PDB file of C-alpha atoms in Angstrom:
ATOM      1  CA  UNK A 144       0.093   0.101  -0.097  1.00 53.00           C
ATOM      2  CA  UNK A 145       1.792   3.325  -1.251  1.00 61.00           C
ATOM      3  CA  UNK A 146       1.227   6.676   0.050  1.00 63.00           C
ATOM      4  CA  UNK A 147      -0.954   7.719  -2.967  1.00 65.00           C
ATOM      5  CA  UNK A 148      -3.247   5.249  -2.200  1.00 72.00           C
ATOM      6  CA  UNK A 149      -4.352   5.710   1.335  1.00 73.00           C
ATOM      7  CA  UNK A 150      -7.933   7.130   1.065  1.00 82.00           C
ATOM      8  CA  UNK A 151     -10.005   9.424   3.275  1.00 79.00           C
ATOM      9  CA  UNK A 152     -11.684   6.538   4.762  1.00 81.00           C
ATOM     10  CA  UNK A 153      -8.361   4.433   5.394  1.00 80.00           C
ATOM     11  CA  UNK A 154      -6.601   7.710   7.698  1.00 79.00           C
ATOM     12  CA  UNK A 155     -10.742   8.409   9.064  1.00 80.00           C
ATOM     13  CA  UNK A 156     -10.834   4.421  10.019  1.00 86.00           C
ATOM     14  CA  UNK A 157      -7.679   4.736  11.841  1.00 87.00           C
ATOM     15  CA  UNK A 158      -8.882   8.639  13.193  1.00 87.00           C
ATOM     16  CA  UNK A 159     -11.187   6.327  15.785  1.00 86.00           C
ATOM     17  CA  UNK A 160      -9.191   4.373  17.743  1.00 89.00           C
ATOM     18  CA  UNK A 161      -6.717   6.404  18.262  1.00 91.00           C
ATOM     19  CA  UNK A 162      -8.440   9.846  19.746  1.00 91.00           C
ATOM     20  CA  UNK A 163     -10.066   6.861  21.872  1.00 92.00           C
ATOM     21  CA  UNK A 164      -7.191   5.600  23.018  1.00 93.00           C
ATOM     22  CA  UNK A 165      -5.761   9.192  23.161  1.00 93.00           C
ATOM     23  CA  UNK A 166      -8.899  10.130  25.146  1.00 94.00           C
ATOM     24  CA  UNK A 167      -9.161   7.309  27.416  1.00 95.00           C
ATOM     25  CA  UNK A 168      -4.973   8.226  28.410  1.00 95.00           C
ATOM     26  CA  UNK A 169      -6.396  11.804  29.218  1.00 95.00           C
ATOM     27  CA  UNK A 170      -9.202  10.883  31.087  1.00 94.00           C
ATOM     28  CA  UNK A 171      -6.993   8.482  33.254  1.00 95.00           C
ATOM     29  CA  UNK A 172      -4.023  11.215  33.450  1.00 94.00           C
ATOM     30  CA  UNK A 173      -6.409  14.033  34.414  1.00 94.00           C
ATOM     31  CA  UNK A 174      -8.203  11.366  37.299  1.00 95.00           C
ATOM     32  CA  UNK A 175      -4.377  10.429  38.064  1.00 95.00           C
ATOM     33  CA  UNK A 176      -3.435  14.010  38.471  1.00 95.00           C
ATOM     34  CA  UNK A 177      -6.480  15.093  40.498  1.00 94.00           C
ATOM     35  CA  UNK A 178      -5.986  12.341  42.731  1.00 94.00           C
ATOM     36  CA  UNK A 179      -2.218  13.364  43.167  1.00 94.00           C
ATOM     37  CA  UNK A 180      -3.383  16.923  43.899  1.00 95.00           C
ATOM     38  CA  UNK A 181      -5.803  16.238  47.049  1.00 94.00           C
ATOM     39  CA  UNK A 182      -3.581  13.954  48.703  1.00 95.00           C
ATOM     40  CA  UNK A 183      -0.541  16.542  48.684  1.00 95.00           C
ATOM     41  CA  UNK A 184      -3.489  19.126  49.504  1.00 95.00           C
ATOM     42  CA  UNK A 185      -3.923  17.184  52.336  1.00 95.00           C
ATOM     43  CA  UNK A 186      -0.012  16.198  53.314  1.00 95.00           C
ATOM     44  CA  UNK A 187       0.449  20.499  52.663  1.00 96.00           C
ATOM     45  CA  UNK A 188      -2.709  20.783  54.907  1.00 95.00           C
ATOM     46  CA  UNK A 189      -1.357  17.819  57.768  1.00 96.00           C
ATOM     47  CA  UNK A 190       2.387  19.529  57.911  1.00 96.00           C
ATOM     48  CA  UNK A 191       1.241  22.516  58.637  1.00 96.00           C
ATOM     49  CA  UNK A 192      -1.022  21.413  61.197  1.00 96.00           C
ATOM     50  CA  UNK A 193       1.980  19.591  63.050  1.00 97.00           C
ATOM     51  CA  UNK A 194       4.154  22.880  62.574  1.00 97.00           C
ATOM     52  CA  UNK A 195       1.136  24.968  64.175  1.00 97.00           C
ATOM     53  CA  UNK A 196       1.313  22.242  67.122  1.00 97.00           C
ATOM     54  CA  UNK A 197       5.186  22.331  67.550  1.00 97.00           C
ATOM     55  CA  UNK A 198       5.454  25.867  67.511  1.00 96.00           C
ATOM     56  CA  UNK A 199       2.193  26.305  69.979  1.00 96.00           C
ATOM     57  CA  UNK A 200       4.089  23.501  72.358  1.00 95.00           C
ATOM     58  CA  UNK A 201       7.854  25.163  72.167  1.00 93.00           C
ATOM     59  CA  UNK A 202       6.196  28.764  73.037  1.00 93.00           C
ATOM     60  CA  UNK A 203       4.185  26.767  76.249  1.00 91.00           C
ATOM     61  CA  UNK A 204       7.732  25.207  77.196  1.00 89.00           C
ATOM     62  CA  UNK A 205       9.499  28.624  77.088  1.00 85.00           C
ATOM     63  CA  UNK A 206       6.502  30.233  79.002  1.00 85.00           C
ATOM     64  CA  UNK A 207       6.368  27.404  81.411  1.00 84.00           C
ATOM     65  CA  UNK A 208      10.146  25.732  82.220  1.00 82.00           C
ATOM     66  CA  UNK A 209      12.577  27.121  84.190  1.00 77.00           C
ATOM     67  CA  UNK A 210      15.807  27.684  82.528  1.00 83.00           C
ATOM     68  CA  UNK A 211      18.589  26.240  83.721  1.00 85.00           C
ATOM     69  CA  UNK A 212      19.782  29.230  85.956  1.00 87.00           C
ATOM     70  CA  UNK A 213      16.804  29.742  87.624  1.00 86.00           C
ATOM     71  CA  UNK A 214      16.600  26.342  89.345  1.00 87.00           C
ATOM     72  CA  UNK A 215      20.200  26.751  90.295  1.00 91.00           C
ATOM     73  CA  UNK A 216      19.335  30.325  91.578  1.00 92.00           C
ATOM     74  CA  UNK A 217      16.240  28.443  93.248  1.00 92.00           C
ATOM     75  CA  UNK A 218      18.407  25.644  94.594  1.00 94.00           C
ATOM     76  CA  UNK A 219      20.939  27.998  96.398  1.00 94.00           C
ATOM     77  CA  UNK A 220      18.162  30.002  98.159  1.00 95.00           C
ATOM     78  CA  UNK A 221      16.354  26.763  99.700  1.00 94.00           C
ATOM     79  CA  UNK A 222      19.890  25.760 100.196  1.00 95.00           C
ATOM     80  CA  UNK A 223      20.831  28.486 102.091  1.00 94.00           C
ATOM     81  CA  UNK A 224      17.044  28.343 103.994  1.00 94.00           C
ATOM     82  CA  UNK A 225      16.753  24.991 104.654  1.00 94.00           C
ATOM     83  CA  UNK A 226      20.781  25.499 106.446  1.00 91.00           C
ATOM     84  CA  UNK A 227      19.264  28.145 108.228  1.00 92.00           C
ATOM     85  CA  UNK A 228      15.965  26.155 109.929  1.00 91.00           C
ATOM     86  CA  UNK A 229      18.856  23.084 110.044  1.00 91.00           C
ATOM     87  CA  UNK A 230      21.347  25.526 112.603  1.00 90.00           C
ATOM     88  CA  UNK A 231      17.913  27.032 114.528  1.00 89.00           C
ATOM     89  CA  UNK A 232      16.708  23.814 114.734  1.00 89.00           C
ATOM     90  CA  UNK A 233      20.470  22.115 116.465  1.00 91.00           C
ATOM     91  CA  UNK A 234      19.879  25.239 118.192  1.00 89.00           C
ATOM     92  CA  UNK A 235      16.677  25.290 120.236  1.00 89.00           C
ATOM     93  CA  UNK A 236      17.380  22.129 122.740  1.00 89.00           C
ATOM     94  CA  UNK A 237      20.155  24.472 124.317  1.00 89.00           C
ATOM     95  CA  UNK A 238      17.546  27.329 124.819  1.00 88.00           C
ATOM     96  CA  UNK A 239      15.177  25.243 125.803  1.00 88.00           C
ATOM     97  CA  UNK A 240      17.423  24.482 128.789  1.00 89.00           C
ATOM     98  CA  UNK A 241      18.448  27.914 129.304  1.00 89.00           C
ATOM     99  CA  UNK A 242      15.186  29.082 129.646  1.00 89.00           C
ATOM    100  CA  UNK A 243      14.454  26.478 132.432  1.00 89.00           C
ATOM    101  CA  UNK A 244      17.242  27.479 134.036  1.00 90.00           C
ATOM    102  CA  UNK A 245      16.576  30.552 134.109  1.00 88.00           C
ATOM    103  CA  UNK A 246      12.841  29.669 135.393  1.00 85.00           C
ATOM    104  CA  UNK A 247      14.687  27.608 138.165  1.00 86.00           C
ATOM    105  CA  UNK A 248      16.857  30.627 139.162  1.00 85.00           C
ATOM    106  CA  UNK A 249      13.999  32.887 139.613  1.00 80.00           C
ATOM    107  CA  UNK A 250      11.579  30.055 141.285  1.00 76.00           C
ATOM    108  CA  UNK A 251      14.539  29.556 144.071  1.00 75.00           C
ATOM    109  CA  UNK A 252      15.308  33.931 144.734  1.00 63.00           C
TER     110      UNK A 252
END
């Protein structure tokens, strides 16, 4: 079959199936592209949501948790106060004995 022997009917008989195949491929491509875009949008929304939650958590940590310097300062103050209370408690028996002795001396005088 030479090129000169190709008629319009021959071309049209091939055009229909070719158009159908191209249309089917385009339809499948469009549906897949739509699904991919939907998944991409959902993933982007999820990423933004997680990023927002992480930023909120970081802010909460900054607002609520003490720094190491603050913890050390509190520890130092508490230790000093506990040492002072310990000294006072250790001095109590001597103070009690002194008061009893003074009281007995007042009674005997």
